[in-house]
Coordinates of C-alpha atoms and ligand atoms in Angstrom, one line a residue:
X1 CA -78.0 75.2 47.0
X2 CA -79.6 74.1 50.2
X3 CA -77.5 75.2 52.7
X4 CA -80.4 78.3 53.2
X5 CA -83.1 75.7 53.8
X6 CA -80.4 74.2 56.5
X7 CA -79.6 76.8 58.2
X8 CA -83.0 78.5 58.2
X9 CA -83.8 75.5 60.6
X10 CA -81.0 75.5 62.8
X11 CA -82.0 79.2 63.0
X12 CA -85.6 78.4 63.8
X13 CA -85.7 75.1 65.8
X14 CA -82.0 75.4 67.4
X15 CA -81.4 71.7 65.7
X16 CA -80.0 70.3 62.9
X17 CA -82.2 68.7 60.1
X18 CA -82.3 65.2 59.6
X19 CA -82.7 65.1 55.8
X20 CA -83.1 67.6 53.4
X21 CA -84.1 67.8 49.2
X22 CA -84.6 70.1 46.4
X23 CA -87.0 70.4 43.4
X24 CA -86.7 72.4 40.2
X25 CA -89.9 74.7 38.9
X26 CA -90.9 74.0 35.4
X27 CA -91.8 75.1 32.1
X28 CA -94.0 73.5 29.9
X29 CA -92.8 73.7 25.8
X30 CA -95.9 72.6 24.6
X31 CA -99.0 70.3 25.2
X32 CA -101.2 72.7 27.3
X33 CA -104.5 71.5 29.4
X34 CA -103.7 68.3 27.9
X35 CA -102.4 66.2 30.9
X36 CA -106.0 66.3 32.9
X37 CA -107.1 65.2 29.9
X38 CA -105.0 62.0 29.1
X39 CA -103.1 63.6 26.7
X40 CA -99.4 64.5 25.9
X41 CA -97.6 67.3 27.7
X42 CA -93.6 68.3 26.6
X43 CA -91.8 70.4 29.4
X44 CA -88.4 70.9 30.8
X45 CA -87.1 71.6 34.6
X46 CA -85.5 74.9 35.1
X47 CA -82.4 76.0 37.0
X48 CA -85.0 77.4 40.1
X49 CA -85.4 75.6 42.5
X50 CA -87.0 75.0 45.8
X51 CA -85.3 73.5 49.0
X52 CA -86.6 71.6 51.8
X53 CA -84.9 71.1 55.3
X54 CA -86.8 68.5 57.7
X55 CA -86.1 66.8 61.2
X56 CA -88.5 65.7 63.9
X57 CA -90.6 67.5 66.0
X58 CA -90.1 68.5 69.7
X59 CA -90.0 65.6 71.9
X60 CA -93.0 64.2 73.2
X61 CA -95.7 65.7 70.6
X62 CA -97.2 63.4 68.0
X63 CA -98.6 64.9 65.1
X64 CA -97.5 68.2 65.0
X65 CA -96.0 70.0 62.1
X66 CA -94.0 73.3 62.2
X67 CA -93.2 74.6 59.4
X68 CA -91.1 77.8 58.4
X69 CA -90.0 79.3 55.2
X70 CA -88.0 82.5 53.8
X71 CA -91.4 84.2 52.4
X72 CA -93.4 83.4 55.6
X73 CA -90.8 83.8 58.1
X74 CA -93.7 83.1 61.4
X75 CA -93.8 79.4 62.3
X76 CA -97.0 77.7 61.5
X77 CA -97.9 75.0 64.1
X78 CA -100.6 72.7 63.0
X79 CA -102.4 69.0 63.6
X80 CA -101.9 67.8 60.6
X81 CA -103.9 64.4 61.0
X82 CA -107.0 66.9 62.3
X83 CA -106.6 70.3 60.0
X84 CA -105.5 70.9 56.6
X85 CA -103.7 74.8 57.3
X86 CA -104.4 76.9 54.8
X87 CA -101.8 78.8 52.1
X88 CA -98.3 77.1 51.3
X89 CA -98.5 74.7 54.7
X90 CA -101.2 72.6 53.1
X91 CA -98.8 71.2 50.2
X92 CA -96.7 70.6 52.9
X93 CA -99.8 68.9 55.2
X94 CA -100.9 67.6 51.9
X95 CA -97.9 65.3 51.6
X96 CA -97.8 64.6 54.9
X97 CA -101.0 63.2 54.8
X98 CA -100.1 61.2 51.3
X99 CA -97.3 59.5 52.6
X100 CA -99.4 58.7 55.9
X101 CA -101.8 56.6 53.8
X102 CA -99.4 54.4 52.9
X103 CA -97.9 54.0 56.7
X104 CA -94.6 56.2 55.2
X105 CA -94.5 59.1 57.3
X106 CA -91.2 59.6 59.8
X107 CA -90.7 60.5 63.7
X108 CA -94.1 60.1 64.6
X109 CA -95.7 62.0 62.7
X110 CA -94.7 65.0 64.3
X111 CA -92.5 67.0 61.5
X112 CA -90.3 70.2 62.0
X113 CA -89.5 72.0 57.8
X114 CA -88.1 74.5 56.9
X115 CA -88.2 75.9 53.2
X116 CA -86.4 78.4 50.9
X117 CA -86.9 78.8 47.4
X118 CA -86.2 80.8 44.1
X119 CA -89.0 79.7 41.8
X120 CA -91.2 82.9 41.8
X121 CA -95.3 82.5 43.0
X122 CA -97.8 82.4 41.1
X123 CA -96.0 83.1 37.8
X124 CA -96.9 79.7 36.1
X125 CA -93.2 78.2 37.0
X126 CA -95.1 75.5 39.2
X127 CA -93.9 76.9 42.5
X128 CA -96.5 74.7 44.4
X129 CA -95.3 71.3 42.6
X130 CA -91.4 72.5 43.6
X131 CA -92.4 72.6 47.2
X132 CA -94.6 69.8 47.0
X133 CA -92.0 67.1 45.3
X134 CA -89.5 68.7 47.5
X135 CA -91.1 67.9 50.9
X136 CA -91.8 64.5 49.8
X137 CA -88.2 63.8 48.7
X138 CA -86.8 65.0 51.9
X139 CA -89.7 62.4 53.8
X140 CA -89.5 59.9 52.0
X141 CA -85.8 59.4 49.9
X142 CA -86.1 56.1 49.3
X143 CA -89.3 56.3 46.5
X144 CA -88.4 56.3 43.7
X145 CA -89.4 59.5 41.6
X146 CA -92.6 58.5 39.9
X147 CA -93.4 57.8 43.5
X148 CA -92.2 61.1 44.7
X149 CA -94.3 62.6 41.4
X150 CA -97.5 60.4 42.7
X151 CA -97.1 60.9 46.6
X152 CA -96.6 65.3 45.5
X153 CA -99.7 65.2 43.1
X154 CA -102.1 63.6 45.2
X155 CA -100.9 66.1 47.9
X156 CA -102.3 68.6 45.9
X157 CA -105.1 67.2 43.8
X158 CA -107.0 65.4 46.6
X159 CA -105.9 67.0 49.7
X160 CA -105.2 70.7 48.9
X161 CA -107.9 70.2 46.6
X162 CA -106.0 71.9 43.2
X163 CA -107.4 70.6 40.2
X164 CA -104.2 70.1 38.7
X165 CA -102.8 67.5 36.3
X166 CA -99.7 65.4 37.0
X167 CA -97.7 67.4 34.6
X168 CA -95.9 69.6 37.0
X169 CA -95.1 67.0 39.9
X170 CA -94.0 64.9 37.2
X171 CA -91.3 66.5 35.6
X172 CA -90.1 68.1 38.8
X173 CA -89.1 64.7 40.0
X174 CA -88.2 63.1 36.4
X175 CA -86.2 66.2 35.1
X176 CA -82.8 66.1 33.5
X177 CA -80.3 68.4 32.0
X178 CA -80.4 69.3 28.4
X179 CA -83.8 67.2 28.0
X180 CA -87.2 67.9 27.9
X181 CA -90.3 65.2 28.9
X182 CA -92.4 63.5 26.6
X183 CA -94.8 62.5 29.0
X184 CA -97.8 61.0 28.0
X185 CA -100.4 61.6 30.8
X186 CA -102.9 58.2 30.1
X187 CA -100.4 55.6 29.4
X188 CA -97.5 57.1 31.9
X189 CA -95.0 56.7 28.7
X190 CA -91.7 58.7 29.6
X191 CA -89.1 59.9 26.8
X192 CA -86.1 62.1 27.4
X193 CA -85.4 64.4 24.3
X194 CA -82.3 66.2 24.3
X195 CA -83.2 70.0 24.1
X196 CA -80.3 72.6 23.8
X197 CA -82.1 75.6 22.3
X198 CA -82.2 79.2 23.5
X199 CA -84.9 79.7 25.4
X200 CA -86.0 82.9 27.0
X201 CA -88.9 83.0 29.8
X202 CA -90.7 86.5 30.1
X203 CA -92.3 87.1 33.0
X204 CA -95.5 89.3 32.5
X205 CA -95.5 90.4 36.3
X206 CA -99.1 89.0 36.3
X207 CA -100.1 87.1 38.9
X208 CA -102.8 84.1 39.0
X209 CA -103.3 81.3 41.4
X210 CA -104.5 78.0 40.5
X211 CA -106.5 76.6 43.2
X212 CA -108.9 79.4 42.0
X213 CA -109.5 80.7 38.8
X214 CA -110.0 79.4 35.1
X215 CA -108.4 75.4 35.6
X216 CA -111.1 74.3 37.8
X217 CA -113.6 76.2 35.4
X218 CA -112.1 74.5 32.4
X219 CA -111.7 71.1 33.6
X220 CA -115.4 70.9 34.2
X221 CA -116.2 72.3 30.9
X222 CA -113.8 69.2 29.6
X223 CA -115.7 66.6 31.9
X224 CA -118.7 67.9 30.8
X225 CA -117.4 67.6 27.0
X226 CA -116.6 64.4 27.6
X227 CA -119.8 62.7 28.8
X228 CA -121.4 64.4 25.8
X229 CA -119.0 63.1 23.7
X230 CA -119.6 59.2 25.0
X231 CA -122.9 59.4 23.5
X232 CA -120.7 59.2 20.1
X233 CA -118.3 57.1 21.0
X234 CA -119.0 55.1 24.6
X235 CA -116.0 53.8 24.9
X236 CA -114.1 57.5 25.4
X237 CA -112.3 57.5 28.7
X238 CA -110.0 60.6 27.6
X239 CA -110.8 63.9 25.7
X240 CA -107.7 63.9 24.1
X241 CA -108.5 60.6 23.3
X242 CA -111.1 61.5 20.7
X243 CA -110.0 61.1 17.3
X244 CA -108.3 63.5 15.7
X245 CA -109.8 63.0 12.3
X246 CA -113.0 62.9 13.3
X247 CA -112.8 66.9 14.8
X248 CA -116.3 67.5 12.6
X249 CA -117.9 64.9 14.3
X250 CA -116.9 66.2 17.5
X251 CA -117.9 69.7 15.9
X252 CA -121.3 68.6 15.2
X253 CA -122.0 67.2 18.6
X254 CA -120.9 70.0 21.0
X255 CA -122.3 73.2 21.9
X256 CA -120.0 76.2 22.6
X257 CA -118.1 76.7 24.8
X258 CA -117.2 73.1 25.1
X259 CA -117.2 72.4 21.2
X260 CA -113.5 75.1 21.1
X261 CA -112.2 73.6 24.5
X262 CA -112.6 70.4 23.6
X263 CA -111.0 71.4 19.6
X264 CA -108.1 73.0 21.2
X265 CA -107.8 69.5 23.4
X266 CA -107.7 67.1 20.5
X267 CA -105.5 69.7 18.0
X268 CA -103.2 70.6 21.0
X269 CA -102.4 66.5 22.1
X270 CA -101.7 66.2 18.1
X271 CA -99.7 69.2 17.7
X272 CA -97.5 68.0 20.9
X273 CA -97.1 64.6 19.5
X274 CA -95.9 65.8 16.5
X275 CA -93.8 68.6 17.7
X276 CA -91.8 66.5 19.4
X277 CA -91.4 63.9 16.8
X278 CA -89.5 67.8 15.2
X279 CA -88.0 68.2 18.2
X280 CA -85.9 65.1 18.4
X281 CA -85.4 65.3 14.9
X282 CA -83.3 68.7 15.0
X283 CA -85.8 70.9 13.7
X284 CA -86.5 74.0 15.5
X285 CA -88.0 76.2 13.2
X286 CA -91.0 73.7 12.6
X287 CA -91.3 72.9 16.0
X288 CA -91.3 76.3 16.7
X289 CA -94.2 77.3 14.5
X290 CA -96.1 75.2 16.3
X291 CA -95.5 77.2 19.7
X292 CA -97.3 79.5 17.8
X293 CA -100.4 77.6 16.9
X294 CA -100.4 76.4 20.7
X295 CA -100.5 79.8 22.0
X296 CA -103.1 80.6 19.1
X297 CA -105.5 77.5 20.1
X298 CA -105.1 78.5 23.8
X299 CA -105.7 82.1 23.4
X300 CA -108.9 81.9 20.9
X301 CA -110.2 78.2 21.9
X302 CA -109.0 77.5 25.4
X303 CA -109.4 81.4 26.6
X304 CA -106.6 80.8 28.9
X305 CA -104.3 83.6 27.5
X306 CA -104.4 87.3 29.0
X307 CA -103.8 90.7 26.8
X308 CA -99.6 90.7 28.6
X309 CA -99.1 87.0 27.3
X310 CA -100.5 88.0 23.9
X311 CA -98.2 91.7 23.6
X312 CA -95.2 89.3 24.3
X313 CA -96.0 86.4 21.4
X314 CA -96.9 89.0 18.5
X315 CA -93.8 91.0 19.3
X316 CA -91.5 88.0 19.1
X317 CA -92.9 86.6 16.3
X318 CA -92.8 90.7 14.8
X319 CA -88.8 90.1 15.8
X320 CA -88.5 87.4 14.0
X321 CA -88.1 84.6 16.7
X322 CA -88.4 81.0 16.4
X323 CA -91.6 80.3 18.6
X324 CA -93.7 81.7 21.3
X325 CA -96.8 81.2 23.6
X326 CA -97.6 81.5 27.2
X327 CA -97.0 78.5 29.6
X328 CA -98.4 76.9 32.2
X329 CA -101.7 77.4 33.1
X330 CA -102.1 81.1 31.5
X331 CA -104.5 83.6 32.4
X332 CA -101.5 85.5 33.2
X333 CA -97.9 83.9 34.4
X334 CA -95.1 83.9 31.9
X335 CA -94.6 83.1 28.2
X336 CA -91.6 81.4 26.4
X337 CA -89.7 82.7 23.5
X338 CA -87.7 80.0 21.3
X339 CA -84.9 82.0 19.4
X340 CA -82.2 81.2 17.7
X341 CA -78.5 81.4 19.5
X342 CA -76.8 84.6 17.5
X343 CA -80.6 86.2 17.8
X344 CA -80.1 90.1 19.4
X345 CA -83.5 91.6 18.0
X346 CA -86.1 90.0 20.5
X347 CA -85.3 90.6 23.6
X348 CA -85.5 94.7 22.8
X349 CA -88.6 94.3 20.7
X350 CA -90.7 92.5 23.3
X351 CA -89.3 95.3 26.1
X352 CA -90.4 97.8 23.8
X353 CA -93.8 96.4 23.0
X354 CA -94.5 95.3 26.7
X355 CA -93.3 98.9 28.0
X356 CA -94.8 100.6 25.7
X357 CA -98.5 98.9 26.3
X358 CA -98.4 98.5 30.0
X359 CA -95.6 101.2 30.9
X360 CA -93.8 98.8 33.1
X361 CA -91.0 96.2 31.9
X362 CA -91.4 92.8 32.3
X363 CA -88.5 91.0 33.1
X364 CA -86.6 88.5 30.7
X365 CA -84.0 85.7 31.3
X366 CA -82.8 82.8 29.2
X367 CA -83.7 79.4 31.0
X368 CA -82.1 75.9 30.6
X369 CA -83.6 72.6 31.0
X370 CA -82.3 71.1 34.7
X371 CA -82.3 68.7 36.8
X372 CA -85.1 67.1 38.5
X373 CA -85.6 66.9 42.3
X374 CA -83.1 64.8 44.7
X375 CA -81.6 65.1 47.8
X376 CA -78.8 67.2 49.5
X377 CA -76.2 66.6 51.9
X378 CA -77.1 68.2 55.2
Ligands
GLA1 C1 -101.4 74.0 35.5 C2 -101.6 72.6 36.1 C3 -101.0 71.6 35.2 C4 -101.5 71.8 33.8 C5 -101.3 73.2 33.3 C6 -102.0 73.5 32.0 O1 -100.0 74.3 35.5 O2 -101.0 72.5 37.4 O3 -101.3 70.3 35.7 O4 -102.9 71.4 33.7 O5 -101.9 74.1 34.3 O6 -101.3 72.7 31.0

């Protein structure tokens, strides 16, 4: 609902909003660290969401933004056009400055938001693309949502500076009920899938954040992988362009660590391809299995997992459940369960293994593919 957003900035600026939006967080089924490297990614939308409230700024200033939210209840007043702010008010800067490149950007320039949110930080739900697709929806309504998708990932990747995909941006703005996102990152291809299953999302309380950290790390490794990998083949634009039959070859011409990044690359865009070819044809134990291998490839190849992510994955699959593997970035975050609907045995196994390890619990709900970002009456 976005009557908190709303009423957050009639609380804070004593006037009512002009426009205001919201944008689901995400999880990703499979198709990990594929999407910066051209490949296919498979994620759904998920009931949390984050909501944006925005009106102009005081009269008679240009330029300004003031921007307040639940978690950081102190106004932030900044010059956007002069200083990118740092923490949550760049996204918001970030598209700011996006839509201003192409001469989109409302009341002057001078912006009053205000934002609440349920999509947890720094858990791997994509609470950065939420705001950022968000803000942009409430600016600018009228895009269409690939636009709303490009305008929030450029906020991030070239003005925030996070080394992201377009993955998350993308299915916040795209998502739809009961479906996940076939999205292929290089050609743009878009397929709904219906997706129904029980899924559960367990939260491992560990906390990462992105515009540090491994993805930065591993995307060079991937670049680097690739301009060794052009000597073989000079026409390779995309890693997980190279072809999958020809993984020896690669083999041959990599050193580690780039020779198991770029394996789990090229074995992860095929495995997502295939899984959901399964997927759309009904069948959910294969496609599990292959949440499996995912988590597998990222854990050993990728090194992207962390010891929480992996306690949760063995137990389900000790319980007896469909599929598992972390999501998102990793390194910490959450991890999906698929199980089947009458299944009672996995939820208690992964609380027991997880308290037992770490002597803390780690919360568990059931999540359901939503709707993608639009705008709310104010
Ligand atoms: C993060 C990035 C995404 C994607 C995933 C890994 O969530 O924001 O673009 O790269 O990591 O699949």
């Amino acid at each position: 609902m976005p009557r908190p957003a709303i009423e957050l900035f009639q609380k804070t600026f004593g006037t009512t909003p002009g426009a205001a939006a919201s944008a689901p967080g995400r999880v990703n089924l499979i198709g990990e660290h594929t999407d910066y490297n051209g490949g296919p990614v498979l994620p759904i939308a998920i009931a949390a969401r984050t909501n944006a409230a925005i009106g102009p700024g005081a009269p008679g200033e240009s330029g300004v933004l003031e921007a307040v939210s639940t978690r950081y209840p102190i106004v932030s007043r900044v010059k956007w056009q002069e200083e990118l702010p740092s923490g949550w008010v760049a996204y918001v800067a970030g598209v700011l400055r996006e839509l201003w490149s192409f001469e989109a950007v409302p009341f002057d320039g001078s912006v009053r938001v205000a934002i609440t949110s349920d999509v947890p930080i720094g858990a791997g739900l994509s609470s950065s693309a939420a705001l950022s697709v968000a803000v942009a929806k409430a600016l600018a309504p009228n895009l269409s949502a690939r636009q709303v998708a490009g305008v929030a990932f450029r906020a991030e990747h070239d003005h925030v500076g996070v080394r992201c995909g377009v993955m998350d941006q993308t299915i916040s703005a795209l998502g739809k009920p009961d479906h996940a996102l076939l999205f292929e990152c290089a050609s743009l291809a878009a397929t709904q899938i219906p997706f129904g299953a029980r899924l559960l999302l367990v939260d491992t309380g560990k906390r990462h954040d992105l515009s540090r950290g491994g993805l930065n790390e591993r995307r060079a490794e991937c670049e680097a992988a690739v301009k060794r990998l052009k000597i073989e083949l000079p026409e390779l634009q995309w890693l997980a362009s190279w072809p999958a039959e020809w993984l020896p070859r690669l083999k041959r011409a990599l050193r580690e660590p780039l020779r198991s990044r770029a394996v789990h690359v090229v074995s992860e865009t095929a495995r997502t391809r295939f899984a959901a070819q399964l997927l759309q044809q009904g069948k959910l134990r294969q496609f599990g299995k292959l949440l499996y291998e995912s988590h597998e490839s990222c854990r050993r190849l990728y090194e992207c997992s962390s010891p929480e992510l992996d306690t949760v994955v063995s137990a389900a699959k000790r319980a007896g459940a469909l599929g598992a593997r972390l999501t998102g970035a990793g390194w910490g975050g959450a991890a999906i369960v698929l199980v089947n609907k009458t299944d009672q045995k996995t939820v208690p196994a992964i609380q027991r293994a997880f308290e037992g390890a770490y002597g803390r619990s780690a919360p568990i709900s059931e999540v359901k593919a939503s709707a993608g970002a639009h705008t709310e009456r104010v």
